[in-house]
Short mmCIF file of C-alpha atoms in Angstrom, two decimals:
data_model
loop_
_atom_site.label_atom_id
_atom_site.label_comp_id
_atom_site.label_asym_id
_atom_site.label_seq_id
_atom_site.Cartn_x
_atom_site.Cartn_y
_atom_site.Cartn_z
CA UNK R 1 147.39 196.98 307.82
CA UNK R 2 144.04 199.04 308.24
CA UNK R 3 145.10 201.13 305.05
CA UNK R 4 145.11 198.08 303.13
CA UNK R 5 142.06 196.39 304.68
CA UNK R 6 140.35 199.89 303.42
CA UNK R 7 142.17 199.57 299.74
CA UNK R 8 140.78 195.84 299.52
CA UNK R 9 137.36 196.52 300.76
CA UNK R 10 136.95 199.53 298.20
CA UNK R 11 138.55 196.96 295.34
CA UNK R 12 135.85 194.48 295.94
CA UNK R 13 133.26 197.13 296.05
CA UNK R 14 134.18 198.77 293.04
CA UNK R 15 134.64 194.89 291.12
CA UNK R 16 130.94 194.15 292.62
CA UNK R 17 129.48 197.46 291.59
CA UNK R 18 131.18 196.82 287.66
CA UNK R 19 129.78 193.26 287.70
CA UNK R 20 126.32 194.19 288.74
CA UNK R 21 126.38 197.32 285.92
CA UNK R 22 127.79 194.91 283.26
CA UNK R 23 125.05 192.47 284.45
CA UNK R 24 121.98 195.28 284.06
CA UNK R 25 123.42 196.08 280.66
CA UNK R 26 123.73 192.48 279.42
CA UNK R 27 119.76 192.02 280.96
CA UNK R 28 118.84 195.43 278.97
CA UNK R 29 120.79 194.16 275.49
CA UNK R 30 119.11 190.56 275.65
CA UNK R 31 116.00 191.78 276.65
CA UNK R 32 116.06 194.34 273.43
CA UNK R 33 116.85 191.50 271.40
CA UNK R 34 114.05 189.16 272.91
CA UNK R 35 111.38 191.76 272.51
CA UNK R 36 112.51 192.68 269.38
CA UNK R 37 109.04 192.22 266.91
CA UNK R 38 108.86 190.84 263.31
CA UNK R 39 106.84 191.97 260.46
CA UNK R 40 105.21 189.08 259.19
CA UNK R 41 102.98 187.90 256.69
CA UNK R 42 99.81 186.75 258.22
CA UNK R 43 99.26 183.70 255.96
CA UNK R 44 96.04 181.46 256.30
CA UNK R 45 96.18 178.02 255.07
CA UNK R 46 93.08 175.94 254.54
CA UNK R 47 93.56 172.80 257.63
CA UNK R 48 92.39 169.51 256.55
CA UNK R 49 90.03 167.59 258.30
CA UNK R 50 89.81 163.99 256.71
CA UNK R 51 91.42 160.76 258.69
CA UNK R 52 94.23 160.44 255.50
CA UNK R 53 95.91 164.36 255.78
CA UNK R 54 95.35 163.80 259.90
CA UNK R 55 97.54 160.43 259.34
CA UNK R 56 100.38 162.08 257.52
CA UNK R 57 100.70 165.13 259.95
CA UNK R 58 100.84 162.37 262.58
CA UNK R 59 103.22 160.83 260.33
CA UNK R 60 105.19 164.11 259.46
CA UNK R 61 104.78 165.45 263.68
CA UNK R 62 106.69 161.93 264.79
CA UNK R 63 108.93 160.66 261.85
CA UNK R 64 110.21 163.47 259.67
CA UNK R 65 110.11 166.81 261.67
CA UNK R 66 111.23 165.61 265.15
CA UNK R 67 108.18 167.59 266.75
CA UNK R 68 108.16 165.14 269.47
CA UNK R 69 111.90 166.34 270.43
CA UNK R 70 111.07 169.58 272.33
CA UNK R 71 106.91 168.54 272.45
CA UNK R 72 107.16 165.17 273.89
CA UNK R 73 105.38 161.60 272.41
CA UNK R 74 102.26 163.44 273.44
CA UNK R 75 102.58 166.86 272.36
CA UNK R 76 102.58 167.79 275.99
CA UNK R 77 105.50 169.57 276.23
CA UNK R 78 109.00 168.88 277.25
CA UNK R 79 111.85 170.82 278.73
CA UNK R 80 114.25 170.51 275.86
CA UNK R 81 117.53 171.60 277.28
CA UNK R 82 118.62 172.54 280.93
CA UNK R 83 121.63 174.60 280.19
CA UNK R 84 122.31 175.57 283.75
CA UNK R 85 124.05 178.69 283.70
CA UNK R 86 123.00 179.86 280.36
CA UNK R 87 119.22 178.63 280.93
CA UNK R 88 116.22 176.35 280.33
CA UNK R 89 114.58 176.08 276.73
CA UNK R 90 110.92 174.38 276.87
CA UNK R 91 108.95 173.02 274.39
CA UNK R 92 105.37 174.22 275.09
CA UNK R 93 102.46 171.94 275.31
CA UNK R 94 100.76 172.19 272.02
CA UNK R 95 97.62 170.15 273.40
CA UNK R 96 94.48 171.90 274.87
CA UNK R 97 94.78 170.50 278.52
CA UNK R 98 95.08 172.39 281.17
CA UNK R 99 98.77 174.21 280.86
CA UNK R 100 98.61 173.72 277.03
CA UNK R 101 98.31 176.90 273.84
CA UNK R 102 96.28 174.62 271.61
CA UNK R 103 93.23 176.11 272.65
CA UNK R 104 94.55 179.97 272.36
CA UNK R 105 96.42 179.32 268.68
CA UNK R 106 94.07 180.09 265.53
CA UNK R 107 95.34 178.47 262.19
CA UNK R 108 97.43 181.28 261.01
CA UNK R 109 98.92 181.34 264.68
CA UNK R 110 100.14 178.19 263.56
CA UNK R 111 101.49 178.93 260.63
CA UNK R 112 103.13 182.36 261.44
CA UNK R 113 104.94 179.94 263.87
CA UNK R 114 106.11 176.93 261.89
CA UNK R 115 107.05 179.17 258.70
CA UNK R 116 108.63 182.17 260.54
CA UNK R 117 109.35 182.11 264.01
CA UNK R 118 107.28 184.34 265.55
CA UNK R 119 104.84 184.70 268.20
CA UNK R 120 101.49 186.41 267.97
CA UNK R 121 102.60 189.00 269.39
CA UNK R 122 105.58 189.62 266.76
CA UNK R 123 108.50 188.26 268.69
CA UNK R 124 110.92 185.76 267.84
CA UNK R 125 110.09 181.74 269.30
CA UNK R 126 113.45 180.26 270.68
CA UNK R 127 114.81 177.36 269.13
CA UNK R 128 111.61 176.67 267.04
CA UNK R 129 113.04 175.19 263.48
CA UNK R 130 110.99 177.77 261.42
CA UNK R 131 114.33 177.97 258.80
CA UNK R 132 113.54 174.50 258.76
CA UNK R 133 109.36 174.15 258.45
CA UNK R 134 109.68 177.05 255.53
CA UNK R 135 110.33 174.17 253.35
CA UNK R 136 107.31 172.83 253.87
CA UNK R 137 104.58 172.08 251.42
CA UNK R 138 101.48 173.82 251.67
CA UNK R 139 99.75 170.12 252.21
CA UNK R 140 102.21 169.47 254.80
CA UNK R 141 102.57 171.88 256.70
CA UNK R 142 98.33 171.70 256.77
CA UNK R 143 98.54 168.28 257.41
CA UNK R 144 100.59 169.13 261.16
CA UNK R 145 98.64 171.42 261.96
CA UNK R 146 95.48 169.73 261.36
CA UNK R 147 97.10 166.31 263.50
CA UNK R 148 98.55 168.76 266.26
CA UNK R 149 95.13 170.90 266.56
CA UNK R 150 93.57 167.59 267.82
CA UNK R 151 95.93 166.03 269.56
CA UNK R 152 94.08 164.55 273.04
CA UNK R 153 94.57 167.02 276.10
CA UNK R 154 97.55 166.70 278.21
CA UNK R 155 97.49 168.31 281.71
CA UNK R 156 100.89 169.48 282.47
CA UNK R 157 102.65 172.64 283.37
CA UNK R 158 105.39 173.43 281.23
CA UNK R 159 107.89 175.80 282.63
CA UNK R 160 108.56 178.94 280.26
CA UNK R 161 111.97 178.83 278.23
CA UNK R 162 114.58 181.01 280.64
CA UNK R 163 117.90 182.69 279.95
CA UNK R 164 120.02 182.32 283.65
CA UNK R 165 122.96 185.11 283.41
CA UNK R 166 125.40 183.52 281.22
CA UNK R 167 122.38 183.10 278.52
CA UNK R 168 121.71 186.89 278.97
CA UNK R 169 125.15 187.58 278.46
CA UNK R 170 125.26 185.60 275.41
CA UNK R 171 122.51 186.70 273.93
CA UNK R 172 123.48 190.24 274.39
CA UNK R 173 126.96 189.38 272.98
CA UNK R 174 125.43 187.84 269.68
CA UNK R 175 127.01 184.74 270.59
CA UNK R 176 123.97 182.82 271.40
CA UNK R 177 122.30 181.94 268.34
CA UNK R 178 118.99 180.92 269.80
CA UNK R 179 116.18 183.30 267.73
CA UNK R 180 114.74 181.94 264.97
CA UNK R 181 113.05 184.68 263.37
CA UNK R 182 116.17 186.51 262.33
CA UNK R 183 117.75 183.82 260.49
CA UNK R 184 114.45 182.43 258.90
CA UNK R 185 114.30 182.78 255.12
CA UNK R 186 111.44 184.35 253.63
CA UNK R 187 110.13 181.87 251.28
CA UNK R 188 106.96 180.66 249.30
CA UNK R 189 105.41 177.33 250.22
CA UNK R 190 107.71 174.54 248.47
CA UNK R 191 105.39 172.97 245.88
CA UNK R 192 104.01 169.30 246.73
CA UNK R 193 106.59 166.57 245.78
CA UNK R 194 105.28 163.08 245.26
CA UNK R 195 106.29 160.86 248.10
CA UNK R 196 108.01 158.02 246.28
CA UNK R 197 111.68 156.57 246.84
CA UNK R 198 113.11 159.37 244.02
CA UNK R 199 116.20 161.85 245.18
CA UNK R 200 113.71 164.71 244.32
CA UNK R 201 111.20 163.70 247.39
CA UNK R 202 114.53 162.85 249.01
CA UNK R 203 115.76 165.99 248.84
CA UNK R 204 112.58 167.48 249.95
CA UNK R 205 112.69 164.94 253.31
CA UNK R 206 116.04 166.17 253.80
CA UNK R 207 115.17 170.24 253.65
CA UNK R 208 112.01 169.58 256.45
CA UNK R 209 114.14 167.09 258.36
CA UNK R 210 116.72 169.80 259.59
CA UNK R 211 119.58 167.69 257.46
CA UNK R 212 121.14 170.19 256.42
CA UNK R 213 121.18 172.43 259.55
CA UNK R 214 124.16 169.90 261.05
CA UNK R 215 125.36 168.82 257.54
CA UNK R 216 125.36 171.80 255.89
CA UNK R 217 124.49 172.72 252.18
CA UNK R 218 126.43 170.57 250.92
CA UNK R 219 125.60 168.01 252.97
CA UNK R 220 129.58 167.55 253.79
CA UNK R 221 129.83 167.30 257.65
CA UNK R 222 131.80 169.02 260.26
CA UNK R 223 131.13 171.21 263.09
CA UNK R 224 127.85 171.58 264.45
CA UNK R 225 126.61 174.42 265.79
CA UNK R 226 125.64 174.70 269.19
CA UNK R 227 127.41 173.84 272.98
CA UNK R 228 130.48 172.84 272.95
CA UNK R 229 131.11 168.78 272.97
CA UNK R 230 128.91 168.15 270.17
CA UNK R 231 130.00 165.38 268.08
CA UNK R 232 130.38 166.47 264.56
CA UNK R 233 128.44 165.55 261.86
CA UNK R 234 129.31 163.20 259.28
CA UNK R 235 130.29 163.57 255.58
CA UNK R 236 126.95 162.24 253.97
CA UNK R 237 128.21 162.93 250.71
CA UNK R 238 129.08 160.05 248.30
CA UNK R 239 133.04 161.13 249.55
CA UNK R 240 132.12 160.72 252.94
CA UNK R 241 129.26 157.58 252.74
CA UNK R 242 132.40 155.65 250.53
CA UNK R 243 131.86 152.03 249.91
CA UNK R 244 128.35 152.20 252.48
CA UNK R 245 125.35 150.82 250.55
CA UNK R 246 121.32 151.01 251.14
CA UNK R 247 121.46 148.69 253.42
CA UNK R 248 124.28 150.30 255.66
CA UNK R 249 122.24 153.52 255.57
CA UNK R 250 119.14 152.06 256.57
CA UNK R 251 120.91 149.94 259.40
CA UNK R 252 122.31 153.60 260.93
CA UNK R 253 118.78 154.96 260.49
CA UNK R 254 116.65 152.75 262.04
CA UNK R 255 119.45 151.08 264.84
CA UNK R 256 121.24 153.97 265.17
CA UNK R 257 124.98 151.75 264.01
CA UNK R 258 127.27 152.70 261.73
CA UNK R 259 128.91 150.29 258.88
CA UNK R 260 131.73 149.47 261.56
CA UNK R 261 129.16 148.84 263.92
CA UNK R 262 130.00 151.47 266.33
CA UNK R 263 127.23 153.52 267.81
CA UNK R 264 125.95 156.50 266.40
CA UNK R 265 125.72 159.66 269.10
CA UNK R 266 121.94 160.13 270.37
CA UNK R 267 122.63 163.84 269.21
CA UNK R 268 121.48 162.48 265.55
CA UNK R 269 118.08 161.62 266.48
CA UNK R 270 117.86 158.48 264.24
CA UNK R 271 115.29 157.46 266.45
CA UNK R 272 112.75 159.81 265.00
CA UNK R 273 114.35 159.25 261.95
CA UNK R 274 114.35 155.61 262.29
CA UNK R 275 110.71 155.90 262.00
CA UNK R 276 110.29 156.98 258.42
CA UNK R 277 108.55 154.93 255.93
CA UNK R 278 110.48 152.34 253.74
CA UNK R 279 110.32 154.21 250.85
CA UNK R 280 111.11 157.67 252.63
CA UNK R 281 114.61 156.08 253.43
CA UNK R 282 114.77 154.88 249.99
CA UNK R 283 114.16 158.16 248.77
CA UNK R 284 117.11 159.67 251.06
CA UNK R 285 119.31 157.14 250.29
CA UNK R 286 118.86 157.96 246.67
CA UNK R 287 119.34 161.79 247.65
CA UNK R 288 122.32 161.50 248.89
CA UNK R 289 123.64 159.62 246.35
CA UNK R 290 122.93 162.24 243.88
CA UNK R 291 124.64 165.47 245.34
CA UNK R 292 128.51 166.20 244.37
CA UNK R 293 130.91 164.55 246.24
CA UNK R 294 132.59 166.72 248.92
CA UNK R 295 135.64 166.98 251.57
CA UNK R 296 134.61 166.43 254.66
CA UNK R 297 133.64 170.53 256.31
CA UNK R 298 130.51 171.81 256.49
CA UNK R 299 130.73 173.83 252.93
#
């Protein structure tokens, strides 16, 4: 009996002592990856300062970029997801109140942010959608930065994004997909597109809206990347939309229902979306009608 109280003991010892190595290596493998830096260009945009570019970054910030997602209405910050085991991501507050950055970023802070991913100190943001902002116009991307950079200060402590354990091991694993920097495309400024209802400023909506990022390429649906339980995205392609019409697309957009009426999952955030202009829905609409018609899949 004592011989195999002494053969237990020195099994759990042994099983504690493995977990706590394969812990320290999965904390020294994420931590490599998270301080990993990024040669960057440092680009310098000129920042508007007149009330009609300040309007369309507000615009841009609340209706088309989902800013207000991991920033909150204010720009205050947010804590974005509380993943338990695998961590907390935070939106920081982008205002100059007390707890806020606005008052340490410069404009090509800014930009080195939005169009690649990456800190001033060369490492990759977490769940920032630089391989989504890249798209932006030059004008555009000037115009959010111009409305964020005087956004009124917000007082509020915003905790920093966390991995717990799980998120370390992840991370070390490669199976948490949460740096942006990496998978950010290196790309020019896309040139200004006139904002009318057209599928060409449609298409352009749909690049800096993230669109494609849960309905692929090809705009086709399927899974979405991410936790597991996400609902997938829909086939927006004229094979998928079927017999819907402008009016059906608008309804989903704005109330968040589909053509049957049923509810659309909160995961599509159609109430960002929902706030786009008339004709920037028109000009969607028009998009989508345009690209090939696919099987549903995410190809």
């Amino acid at each position: 009996m004592h011989r195999f109280l002494r053969w237990t003991a020195l099994a759990l010892s042994l099983l504690i002592v493995a977990g706590l190595l394969c812990a320290g290596a999965a904390y020294v493998a994420s931590e490599r990856r998270l301080s990993r830096t990024y040669e960057v260009p440092r680009e310098s945009i000129e920042i508007p300062s007149d009330s009609a570019s300040i309007a369309r970054g507000e615009h841009l910030f609340r209706a088309v970029t989902s800013c207000t997602l991991c920033h909150g209405e204010d720009g205050g910050g947010a804590v974005y997801a509380d993943m338990g085991p695998v961590g907390t991501v935070a939106g920081p507050n982008l205002t100059r109140g007390r707890g806020g950055i606005g008052a340490t970023l410069a404009p090509a802070d800014w930009v080195r942010a939005m169009r690649h991913g990456v800190r001033r100190d060369g490492t990759s943001l977490i769940m920032m959608p630089s391989e989504v902002f890249t798209y932006l116009s030059e004008r555009d991307l000037g115009a959010i930065i111009a409305y964020a950079r005087q956004l009124p200060p917000v007082d509020r402590e915003i905790p920093r994004s966390r991995f717990a354990p799980l998120g370390r091991a992840l991370l070390a694993s490669g199976r948490l997909d949460i740096l942006v920097a990496p998978k950010t495309p290196d790309l020019p400024p896309s040139a200004a597109v006139p904002a009318a209802p057209t599928a060409e400023y449609g298409r352009y909506l749909a690049n800096v809206a993230g669109c494609h990022g849960c309905h692929g390429f090809g705009l086709s649906g399927g899974r979405v990347a991410g936790p597991k339980g996400l609902p997938p995205a829909s086939n927006l392609t004229p094979a998928g939309l079927g017999g819907w019409t402008e009016a059906d697309f608008e309804r989903a957009m704005r109330e968040g229902r589909r053509r049957d009426g049923s509810t659309i999952d909160a995961f599509m955030p159609w109430r960002v979306f929902g706030r786009m202009s008339d004709d920037e829905l028109r000009a969607l609409w028009a998009y989508l009608r345009s690209v090939p018609p696919r099987q549903f899949g995410n190809k």
